[in-house]
CSV table of C-alpha atoms in Angstrom, one decimal:
chain,number,residue,atom,x,y,z
A,286,MET,CA,-12.3,98.9,22.5
A,287,HIS,CA,-13.9,95.6,21.6
A,288,LYS,CA,-15.2,93.9,24.3
A,289,ILE,CA,-14.0,89.9,23.9
A,290,ILE,CA,-16.8,87.7,24.5
A,291,THR,CA,-15.9,83.9,25.1
A,292,MET,CA,-18.6,81.4,24.7
A,293,GLU,CA,-18.2,78.4,27.4
A,294,PRO,CA,-18.3,74.7,25.8
A,295,SER,CA,-21.6,73.4,26.3
A,296,TYR,CA,-22.1,70.5,28.0
A,297,GLU,CA,-22.5,68.1,25.4
A,298,GLU,CA,-19.3,69.5,24.0
A,299,LEU,CA,-17.6,69.0,27.1
A,300,GLN,CA,-19.0,65.1,27.4
A,301,GLU,CA,-17.4,64.3,23.8
A,302,THR,CA,-14.2,66.0,24.7
A,303,ILE,CA,-14.2,63.6,28.1
A,304,LYS,CA,-15.0,60.6,25.9
A,305,LYS,CA,-12.3,61.3,23.3
A,306,LEU,CA,-9.8,61.6,26.2
A,307,LYS,CA,-10.8,58.5,27.8
A,308,GLU,CA,-10.1,56.7,24.3
A,309,GLN,CA,-6.8,58.2,23.9
A,310,LEU,CA,-5.7,56.9,27.4
A,311,LYS,CA,-7.2,53.8,26.8
A,312,GLN,CA,-5.4,53.2,23.7
A,313,LYS,CA,-2.2,54.5,25.5
A,314,GLU,CA,-3.0,52.1,28.3
A,315,LEU,CA,-3.3,49.0,25.6
A,316,GLU,CA,-0.1,50.1,23.6
A,317,TYR,CA,1.9,49.9,27.0
A,318,VAL,CA,0.7,47.0,27.9
A,319,SER,CA,1.6,45.5,24.1
A,320,GLN,CA,5.1,47.0,25.0
A,321,HIS,CA,5.3,45.4,28.2
A,322,ASN,CA,4.3,42.3,27.0
A,323,GLU,CA,6.7,42.6,24.1
A,324,THR,CA,9.7,43.8,26.4
A,325,ILE,CA,9.0,40.6,28.5
A,326,LEU,CA,9.0,38.1,25.9
A,327,ALA,CA,11.6,39.7,24.3
A,328,LYS,CA,13.4,39.4,27.4
A,329,ASN,CA,12.4,35.9,27.7
A,330,ARG,CA,13.7,35.1,24.2
A,331,ALA,CA,16.9,36.7,25.1
A,332,GLU,CA,17.2,35.1,28.3
A,333,GLU,CA,16.6,31.3,26.8
A,334,SER,CA,18.7,32.3,23.7
A,335,GLU,CA,21.7,33.1,26.4
A,336,LYS,CA,21.0,30.0,28.4
A,337,MET,CA,21.2,28.0,24.6
A,338,LEU,CA,24.1,29.8,23.7
A,339,ARG,CA,25.8,29.0,27.1
A,340,THR,CA,25.0,25.3,26.8
A,341,LEU,CA,26.8,25.6,23.0
A,342,VAL,CA,30.0,27.4,24.1
A,343,GLU,CA,29.9,24.6,27.0
A,344,THR,CA,29.4,22.0,24.6
A,345,ALA,CA,32.3,23.4,22.4
A,346,VAL,CA,34.5,23.1,25.0
A,347,GLY,CA,33.6,20.1,27.1
A,348,THR,CA,33.6,17.2,24.7
A,349,ILE,CA,35.8,15.6,21.9
A,350,GLY,CA,35.4,13.1,19.3
A,351,GLN,CA,32.1,12.1,17.7
A,352,ASP,CA,29.7,13.0,20.7
A,353,PHE,CA,31.3,16.9,20.4
A,354,PHE,CA,30.1,16.7,16.6
A,355,ASP,CA,26.8,15.1,17.5
A,356,ASN,CA,26.0,17.4,20.5
A,357,ILE,CA,27.4,20.7,18.0
A,358,VAL,CA,24.3,20.2,15.6
A,359,ILE,CA,21.8,19.6,18.2
A,360,LYS,CA,22.7,22.5,20.2
A,361,LEU,CA,23.1,24.4,17.1
A,362,ALA,CA,19.4,23.5,15.8
A,363,GLU,CA,18.1,24.4,19.3
A,364,TRP,CA,19.9,27.9,19.2
A,365,LEU,CA,18.9,29.2,15.7
A,366,ASN,CA,15.4,27.3,15.7
A,367,VAL,CA,15.8,25.5,12.4
A,368,GLU,CA,15.1,21.6,11.2
A,369,CYS,CA,18.5,20.8,9.9
A,370,VAL,CA,22.1,21.6,11.0
A,371,VAL,CA,25.1,20.2,8.8
A,372,LEU,CA,28.6,19.7,10.0
A,373,GLY,CA,30.6,18.4,7.0
A,374,GLN,CA,33.8,18.0,5.2
A,375,MET,CA,34.6,18.7,1.5
A,376,PHE,CA,37.0,16.3,-0.4
A,377,ASP,CA,38.4,16.3,-3.8
A,378,ASP,CA,35.1,15.1,-5.5
A,379,ASN,CA,33.6,18.5,-4.9
A,380,ARG,CA,31.1,16.7,-2.3
A,381,ILE,CA,30.1,17.6,1.6
A,382,TYR,CA,30.9,14.4,3.8
A,383,CYS,CA,28.1,14.8,7.0
A,384,LEU,CA,30.0,14.0,10.2
A,385,PRO,CA,27.0,14.6,11.0
A,386,MET,CA,23.7,16.3,10.0
A,387,TYR,CA,20.8,16.5,12.1
A,388,LEU,CA,17.4,16.6,10.8
A,389,ASP,CA,13.9,16.7,12.1
A,390,GLY,CA,15.4,15.3,15.7
A,391,ASN,CA,17.7,12.6,14.2
A,392,ILE,CA,21.4,12.2,13.7
A,393,SER,CA,22.7,10.6,10.7
A,394,HIS,CA,26.8,9.9,9.7
A,395,ASP,CA,26.5,8.7,6.3
A,396,PHE,CA,24.9,11.3,4.2
A,397,SER,CA,26.9,13.6,1.5
A,398,TYR,CA,25.9,15.5,-1.4
A,399,ASP,CA,26.9,17.5,-4.2
A,400,LEU,CA,28.4,21.0,-3.2
A,401,ALA,CA,28.0,22.6,-6.6
A,402,ASN,CA,24.7,25.0,-7.4
A,403,SER,CA,24.4,25.2,-3.3
A,404,PRO,CA,24.6,27.8,-1.1
A,405,CYS,CA,27.5,25.9,0.5
A,406,ASP,CA,29.1,26.3,-2.6
A,407,VAL,CA,29.2,30.1,-1.8
A,408,THR,CA,30.0,29.7,1.5
A,409,THR,CA,33.2,28.0,1.1
A,410,ARG,CA,34.0,30.8,-1.1
A,411,LYS,CA,32.6,33.7,0.8
A,412,GLY,CA,33.6,32.5,4.3
A,413,PHE,CA,29.6,33.4,5.7
A,414,CYS,CA,26.2,33.5,4.0
A,415,LEU,CA,22.6,34.1,4.9
A,416,TYR,CA,19.8,33.7,3.2
A,417,PRO,CA,16.9,34.3,5.6
A,418,GLU,CA,13.8,33.6,3.2
A,419,ASN,CA,13.4,32.2,-0.3
A,420,VAL,CA,16.6,30.6,-0.6
A,421,ILE,CA,15.2,28.0,-2.7
A,422,ASP,CA,14.5,30.8,-5.2
A,423,LEU,CA,18.1,31.4,-5.1
A,424,PHE,CA,19.3,28.3,-5.6
A,425,PRO,CA,16.9,26.0,-7.6
A,426,LYS,CA,19.2,23.2,-8.3
A,427,ASP,CA,19.5,22.6,-4.9
A,428,LYS,CA,17.6,19.3,-4.5
A,429,ILE,CA,18.3,18.8,-0.8
A,430,LEU,CA,16.8,22.6,0.1
A,431,VAL,CA,14.1,21.6,-2.5
A,432,ASP,CA,13.2,18.4,-1.0
A,433,LEU,CA,13.5,19.7,2.4
A,434,GLY,CA,11.0,23.0,1.5
A,435,ALA,CA,13.4,25.0,2.9
A,436,LYS,CA,13.4,28.9,3.0
A,437,GLY,CA,15.9,29.8,5.1
A,438,TYR,CA,20.0,29.2,5.1
A,439,VAL,CA,23.0,30.3,7.2
A,440,GLY,CA,26.4,28.8,7.3
A,441,THR,CA,30.2,29.7,7.6
A,442,ALA,CA,33.3,28.1,6.3
A,443,LEU,CA,35.7,25.5,8.1
A,444,TYR,CA,39.0,26.1,7.6
A,445,ASN,CA,42.1,23.3,7.8
A,446,LYS,CA,45.5,24.6,9.2
A,447,ASN,CA,46.6,26.2,6.1
A,448,GLY,CA,43.8,28.7,5.9
A,449,ILE,CA,42.2,26.7,3.3
A,450,ALA,CA,38.1,26.0,3.3
A,451,ASN,CA,37.6,22.4,3.7
A,452,GLY,CA,34.0,22.1,5.0
A,453,VAL,CA,31.1,24.0,6.6
A,454,ILE,CA,28.4,24.1,9.6
A,455,CYS,CA,25.2,25.2,7.9
A,456,ALA,CA,21.6,25.4,9.0
A,457,VAL,CA,18.6,24.9,7.1
A,458,SER,CA,14.7,26.6,8.4
A,459,ARG,CA,11.8,25.4,7.1
A,460,HIS,CA,10.7,29.1,7.5
A,461,GLU,CA,12.1,32.3,7.5
A,462,LEU,CA,15.4,32.6,9.5
A,463,ASP,CA,15.3,35.0,12.5
A,464,ILE,CA,18.3,34.6,14.1
A,465,PRO,CA,20.1,36.4,17.0
A,466,THR,CA,22.8,39.5,16.1
A,467,GLN,CA,25.9,37.4,17.0
A,468,THR,CA,25.2,34.5,14.8
A,469,GLN,CA,28.1,35.2,12.6
A,470,ASP,CA,30.7,35.5,15.1
A,471,ILE,CA,29.3,32.5,17.3
A,472,LEU,CA,29.2,30.5,14.2
A,473,LYS,CA,32.9,31.2,13.0
A,474,ILE,CA,34.4,30.5,16.6
A,475,ILE,CA,32.6,27.3,16.8
A,476,GLY,CA,33.9,26.5,13.3
A,477,ALA,CA,37.4,27.5,14.4
A,478,ARG,CA,36.8,24.7,17.2
A,479,VAL,CA,35.3,22.2,14.3
A,480,SER,CA,38.4,22.7,12.3
A,481,ALA,CA,40.5,22.2,15.7
A,482,GLU,CA,38.6,18.7,16.3
A,483,ILE,CA,38.9,17.3,13.0
A,484,GLU,CA,42.5,18.1,12.6
A,485,ARG,CA,42.9,16.4,16.3
A,486,LYS,CA,40.7,13.3,15.0
A,487,LYS,CA,42.9,13.3,11.7
A,488,ALA,CA,46.0,13.3,14.0
A,489,LEU,CA,44.8,10.4,16.0
A,490,GLN,CA,43.8,8.3,12.8
A,491,ALA,CA,47.3,8.8,11.4
A,492,LEU,CA,49.0,7.9,14.9
A,493,GLU,CA,46.6,4.7,15.1
A,494,ARG,CA,47.6,3.9,11.4
A,495,SER,CA,51.1,4.4,12.2
A,496,GLU,CA,51.2,2.3,15.2
A,497,ALA,CA,49.3,-0.5,13.5
A,498,LYS,CA,51.8,-0.4,10.6
A,499,LEU,CA,54.4,-0.6,13.2
A,500,ARG,CA,52.5,-3.9,14.8
A,501,GLU,CA,52.3,-5.4,11.6
A,502,SER,CA,56.0,-4.5,10.8
A,503,ASN,CA,57.0,-6.3,14.1
A,504,ALA,CA,54.5,-9.4,13.0
A,505,THR,CA,56.4,-9.4,9.4
A,506,LYS,CA,59.7,-9.5,11.5
A,507,ASP,CA,58.8,-12.1,13.8
A,508,LYS,CA,57.1,-14.1,11.1
A,509,PHE,CA,60.8,-13.9,9.0
A,510,PHE,CA,63.0,-15.1,11.7
A,511,SER,CA,60.6,-17.6,12.8
A,512,ILE,CA,60.4,-19.2,9.2
A,513,ILE,CA,64.4,-18.9,9.1
A,514,ALA,CA,64.8,-20.5,12.4
A,515,HIS,CA,62.2,-23.3,11.8
A,516,ASP,CA,60.4,-24.1,8.5
A,517,LEU,CA,63.6,-23.4,6.5
A,518,LYS,CA,65.5,-25.6,8.6
A,519,ASN,CA,62.8,-28.1,9.4
A,520,PRO,CA,63.1,-29.5,5.4
A,521,PHE,CA,66.5,-29.6,5.4
A,522,ASN,CA,66.4,-31.6,8.1
A,523,SER,CA,64.7,-34.4,6.6
A,524,ILE,CA,66.8,-34.1,3.6
A,525,LEU,CA,70.3,-33.8,5.5
A,526,GLY,CA,69.3,-37.0,7.8
A,527,LEU,CA,67.8,-39.1,5.0
A,528,SER,CA,70.4,-38.6,2.5
A,529,ASN,CA,72.8,-39.4,5.3
A,530,LEU,CA,71.1,-42.9,5.5
A,531,LEU,CA,71.2,-43.4,2.0
A,532,MET,CA,74.7,-42.9,2.0
A,533,LEU,CA,75.4,-44.9,4.8
A,534,ASN,CA,73.4,-48.1,4.0
A,535,TYR,CA,72.8,-47.7,-0.2
A,536,THR,CA,74.4,-51.3,0.0
A,537,LYS,CA,71.5,-52.7,2.3
A,538,TYR,CA,68.4,-51.2,1.3
A,539,ASP,CA,66.2,-52.7,-1.3
A,540,ALA,CA,65.1,-50.7,-4.2
A,541,LYS,CA,61.5,-50.3,-2.7
A,542,ARG,CA,63.0,-48.5,0.1
A,543,MET,CA,65.4,-46.4,-1.7
A,544,ALA,CA,62.6,-45.4,-3.7
A,545,LYS,CA,60.7,-44.1,-0.8
A,546,MET,CA,63.4,-42.2,1.0
A,547,THR,CA,64.4,-40.4,-2.5
A,548,GLU,CA,60.9,-39.6,-2.7
A,549,ALA,CA,61.0,-38.1,0.7
A,550,ILE,CA,64.0,-36.3,-0.1
A,551,HIS,CA,62.6,-34.9,-3.4
A,552,ILE,CA,59.2,-34.0,-1.6
A,553,ALA,CA,61.7,-32.1,1.3
A,554,ALA,CA,63.7,-30.3,-1.5
A,555,LYS,CA,60.8,-29.4,-3.0
A,556,ASN,CA,58.7,-27.8,-0.1
A,557,ALA,CA,62.0,-26.3,0.8
A,558,TYR,CA,62.1,-24.6,-2.7
A,559,ASN,CA,58.6,-23.1,-2.9
A,560,LEU,CA,59.1,-21.9,0.7
A,561,LEU,CA,62.4,-19.8,-0.7
A,562,GLU,CA,60.6,-19.0,-3.6
A,563,ASN,CA,58.0,-17.6,-1.2
A,564,LEU,CA,60.1,-16.0,1.0
A,565,LEU,CA,62.2,-14.5,-1.9
A,566,GLN,CA,58.7,-12.9,-3.3
A,567,TRP,CA,57.5,-11.7,-0.1
A,568,SER,CA,60.4,-10.3,0.9
A,569,LEU,CA,60.9,-8.1,-2.2
A,570,ALA,CA,57.2,-7.1,-2.1
A,571,GLN,CA,57.9,-5.8,1.4
A,572,GLN,CA,60.4,-3.8,0.0
A,573,GLY,CA,58.6,-2.8,-2.9
A,574,MET,CA,60.9,-4.3,-5.2
A,575,ILE,CA,58.3,-5.7,-7.4
A,576,ASN,CA,57.1,-4.0,-10.0
A,577,TYR,CA,53.4,-4.5,-12.1
A,578,TYR,CA,54.2,-5.4,-16.2
A,579,PRO,CA,50.4,-6.3,-17.3
A,580,THR,CA,50.2,-8.0,-20.2
A,581,LYS,CA,47.4,-9.6,-22.4
A,582,ILE,CA,46.5,-13.4,-21.0
A,583,SER,CA,44.5,-16.1,-22.3
A,584,LEU,CA,42.9,-17.4,-19.4
A,585,PRO,CA,42.3,-21.1,-20.6
A,586,ASP,CA,45.6,-21.8,-21.9
A,587,PHE,CA,47.4,-19.9,-18.8
A,588,VAL,CA,45.4,-21.9,-16.2
A,589,LYS,CA,46.2,-25.4,-18.4
A,590,ASP,CA,50.1,-24.3,-17.8
A,591,ASN,CA,49.7,-24.0,-14.2
A,592,VAL,CA,47.8,-26.9,-13.5
A,593,LYS,CA,50.2,-29.1,-15.2
A,594,ALA,CA,52.8,-27.4,-13.0
A,595,MET,CA,51.0,-29.1,-10.2
A,596,GLN,CA,50.0,-32.3,-11.7
A,597,ASN,CA,52.6,-34.5,-9.6
A,598,GLN,CA,51.8,-32.7,-6.3
A,599,ALA,CA,47.9,-33.7,-7.2
A,600,GLN,CA,48.4,-37.5,-8.2
A,601,SER,CA,50.8,-38.0,-4.8
A,602,LYS,CA,47.3,-37.8,-3.2
A,603,ARG,CA,45.4,-39.1,-6.5
A,604,ILE,CA,43.5,-35.2,-6.4
A,605,THR,CA,41.7,-34.5,-9.7
A,606,ILE,CA,41.9,-31.1,-11.1
A,607,THR,CA,39.3,-29.9,-13.4
A,608,THR,CA,38.8,-26.8,-15.5
A,609,ASP,CA,35.7,-24.9,-16.7
A,610,ILE,CA,36.9,-21.7,-18.7
A,611,ASP,CA,35.6,-20.3,-22.0
A,612,LYS,CA,38.2,-20.5,-24.5
A,613,LYS,CA,37.5,-17.0,-25.9
A,614,ILE,CA,38.3,-15.1,-22.0
A,615,HIS,CA,41.3,-13.0,-22.0
A,616,LEU,CA,42.4,-10.8,-19.2
A,617,ILE,CA,45.0,-8.4,-18.2
A,618,ALA,CA,47.4,-9.3,-15.4
A,619,ASP,CA,51.0,-9.8,-14.9
A,620,LYS,CA,52.3,-12.9,-15.7
A,621,ASP,CA,54.7,-14.0,-13.0
A,622,MET,CA,52.2,-12.3,-10.1
A,623,PHE,CA,49.4,-14.3,-11.6
A,624,SER,CA,51.2,-17.7,-11.9
A,625,THR,CA,52.3,-17.2,-8.1
A,626,VAL,CA,48.7,-16.5,-6.7
A,627,LEU,CA,47.3,-19.6,-8.8
A,628,ARG,CA,50.0,-21.7,-8.1
A,629,ASN,CA,49.8,-20.7,-4.2
A,630,LEU,CA,45.7,-21.4,-4.2
A,631,LEU,CA,46.4,-24.8,-6.1
A,632,SER,CA,49.1,-25.9,-3.5
A,633,ASN,CA,46.5,-25.0,-0.7
A,634,ALA,CA,44.1,-26.4,-2.3
A,635,ILE,CA,45.9,-30.1,-2.8
A,636,LYS,CA,47.4,-29.8,0.8
A,637,PHE,CA,43.8,-29.3,2.6
A,638,THR,CA,42.1,-32.1,0.2
A,639,PRO,CA,41.9,-35.5,1.1
A,640,GLU,CA,43.4,-38.7,-0.8
A,641,GLY,CA,41.1,-38.8,-4.1
A,642,GLY,CA,39.6,-35.3,-4.2
A,643,LYS,CA,38.5,-33.0,-6.1
A,644,ILE,CA,39.6,-29.6,-7.6
A,645,ASN,CA,37.8,-27.4,-10.3
A,646,ILE,CA,38.8,-24.2,-11.6
A,647,VAL,CA,35.8,-22.1,-13.0
A,648,CYS,CA,35.8,-18.6,-14.5
A,649,SER,CA,32.6,-16.9,-14.8
A,650,PRO,CA,31.4,-13.7,-15.6
A,651,SER,CA,30.5,-11.0,-12.9
A,652,GLU,CA,28.9,-7.8,-12.4
A,653,ASN,CA,30.7,-4.6,-14.6
A,654,ASN,CA,32.5,-7.2,-17.0
A,655,GLU,CA,34.8,-7.8,-14.0
A,656,ILE,CA,36.6,-11.7,-14.6
A,657,GLN,CA,36.1,-13.9,-11.7
A,658,LEU,CA,37.9,-17.4,-11.6
A,659,SER,CA,37.5,-19.2,-8.7
A,660,VAL,CA,39.6,-22.4,-7.3
A,661,ALA,CA,37.4,-24.6,-5.3
A,662,ASP,CA,38.6,-28.1,-3.2
A,663,ASN,CA,36.2,-30.4,-1.4
A,664,GLY,CA,38.8,-30.8,1.2
A,665,ILE,CA,38.4,-29.9,5.0
A,666,GLY,CA,37.5,-26.5,5.1
A,667,ILE,CA,38.6,-23.5,7.1
A,668,MET,CA,36.5,-22.8,10.2
A,669,PRO,CA,34.5,-19.5,10.5
A,670,ASP,CA,36.5,-17.5,12.7
A,671,ASN,CA,39.8,-18.1,10.6
A,672,LEU,CA,38.4,-16.8,7.4
A,673,GLU,CA,39.1,-13.6,8.4
A,674,LYS,CA,43.0,-14.4,9.3
A,675,ILE,CA,43.9,-16.6,6.4
A,676,PHE,CA,45.1,-13.3,4.7
A,677,ARG,CA,47.1,-12.2,8.1
A,678,ILE,CA,51.0,-12.7,8.4
A,679,ASP,CA,50.0,-14.1,11.7
A,680,TYR,CA,48.3,-17.5,10.9
A,681,SER,CA,49.5,-20.9,9.4
A,682,THR,CA,47.8,-24.3,9.8
A,683,HIS,CA,48.4,-27.8,8.4
A,684,GLY,CA,47.5,-30.2,5.9
A,685,THR,CA,45.3,-33.4,5.5
A,686,LYS,CA,49.1,-35.4,5.9
A,687,THR,CA,50.4,-32.4,8.3
A,688,GLU,CA,51.7,-30.5,5.6
A,689,LYS,CA,53.3,-27.5,7.2
A,690,GLY,CA,52.2,-23.9,5.8
A,691,THR,CA,54.0,-20.8,6.6
A,692,GLY,CA,50.9,-18.6,5.6
A,693,LEU,CA,53.1,-16.6,3.3
A,694,GLY,CA,51.2,-18.0,0.4
A,695,LEU,CA,48.1,-16.2,0.8
A,696,ILE,CA,49.8,-13.2,1.8
A,697,LEU,CA,51.7,-13.1,-1.4
A,698,CYS,CA,48.1,-13.9,-3.1
A,699,LYS,CA,46.3,-10.9,-1.7
A,700,GLU,CA,49.3,-8.7,-2.1
A,701,PHE,CA,49.9,-9.6,-5.6
A,702,MET,CA,46.0,-9.2,-6.5
A,703,GLU,CA,46.1,-5.8,-5.2
A,704,LYS,CA,49.1,-4.9,-7.4
A,705,GLN,CA,47.0,-6.1,-10.3
A,706,ASN,CA,43.7,-3.7,-9.3
A,707,GLY,CA,42.2,-7.0,-8.4
A,708,SER,CA,41.0,-8.7,-4.9
A,709,ILE,CA,40.9,-11.6,-3.4
A,710,ARG,CA,38.3,-13.2,-1.2
A,711,ALA,CA,37.4,-16.9,0.8
A,712,GLU,CA,34.3,-19.0,1.2
A,713,SER,CA,34.2,-22.1,3.0
A,714,ILE,CA,32.3,-25.0,5.0
A,715,ILE,CA,33.6,-27.0,7.2
A,716,ASN,CA,34.3,-30.6,5.8
A,717,GLU,CA,32.8,-30.0,2.8
A,718,GLY,CA,35.6,-27.5,1.3
A,719,SER,CA,37.1,-24.3,0.8
A,720,LYS,CA,36.7,-21.6,-2.3
A,721,PHE,CA,39.0,-18.8,-3.6
A,722,ILE,CA,37.7,-16.1,-5.8
A,723,LEU,CA,40.1,-13.7,-7.5
A,724,THR,CA,38.2,-11.0,-9.2
A,725,PHE,CA,40.1,-8.8,-12.1
A,726,PRO,CA,39.1,-5.9,-13.7
A,727,PRO,CA,37.9,-5.7,-17.3
A,728,ALA,CA,40.3,-6.8,-19.8
A,729,ASN,CA,39.8,-3.6,-22.1
């Protein structure tokens, strides 16, 4: 048998072993402390994320209207730890219009951007997109991302009641995204709530438009009956009364008195005719029975013909009408509509200009080759508060000789200009005069 000989470790070897064990123990302690600290940090982050998420959910169910949209983007930015959050709608022009946008602590509501070449385009097609890093490398043509210096992106699509994507909620960060695991589900839930709020807002706006249209319809009806009951009745009272006096006393009155009475009858008859003509056109316009027949018009000749038709009315107050229009100017317009507009403006200018006054018709070039024709007088002017009312159905006033107006003339002017793809606006200074500017699209 062989005898086994064991050698006990030397003192130096024991010391080295103890040293290594101590170092291993110290390393384990450091790892434990690090893991413990990471656990505490993770717990704190989870609690903070849960708190933010709870706030986000409370925001989603607790508010409506614009406050809801604004609060959602603020809370999402906090929860996801990003610098920019967009809540936007998509329309037929392939742009996203922000309902709002949150950027670096500020809210804006008038921002829009092209959908093409952006991660939002992919989001609206796929429903959800996440690019934790290098999003600019994937979408180098997206100027918004480039300007922001973005690195991370996450977004979910919004859907209308028919299940068609019509917007996005997206978050953009200048650093790599490290988002909670439940982000996709939460964004989809928030997106459904946002879509519902958008639909509610649309329904409310439609209701408001309907109510406004109903109020306008009632005002139109009231105006119609008012005209029938009073404005149309008054000139016929004058005609009947004066003609009756003439019939009973034509042998007693001298030529001068007869002339004044027949002039008064003529003016009353003319006013009644003008009122009936406006009333008929207004009624047809309300029923959508007036069609637009555009033709090429020589503006100087057209204005000259209409001024000629108004000369008698102007001469009765010794008012001078002048024109300043280049002979080469043509425009595309409906002759009947344009005549109604121009004669109403001239009639108003005569009505509100004192005896011996002036009316000037000028055509000047404008931006985008549009044609602007202005009818300006040096009459009594319009109060600033009334400038906003003159194209409304419930507005009317009196001329310098107490000439009664129905308010229909300017209503027709506005409607007829819009039918011709044009516009009308007014400028005025009290006791200095008024100017009405007609704008037509380019003749080509």
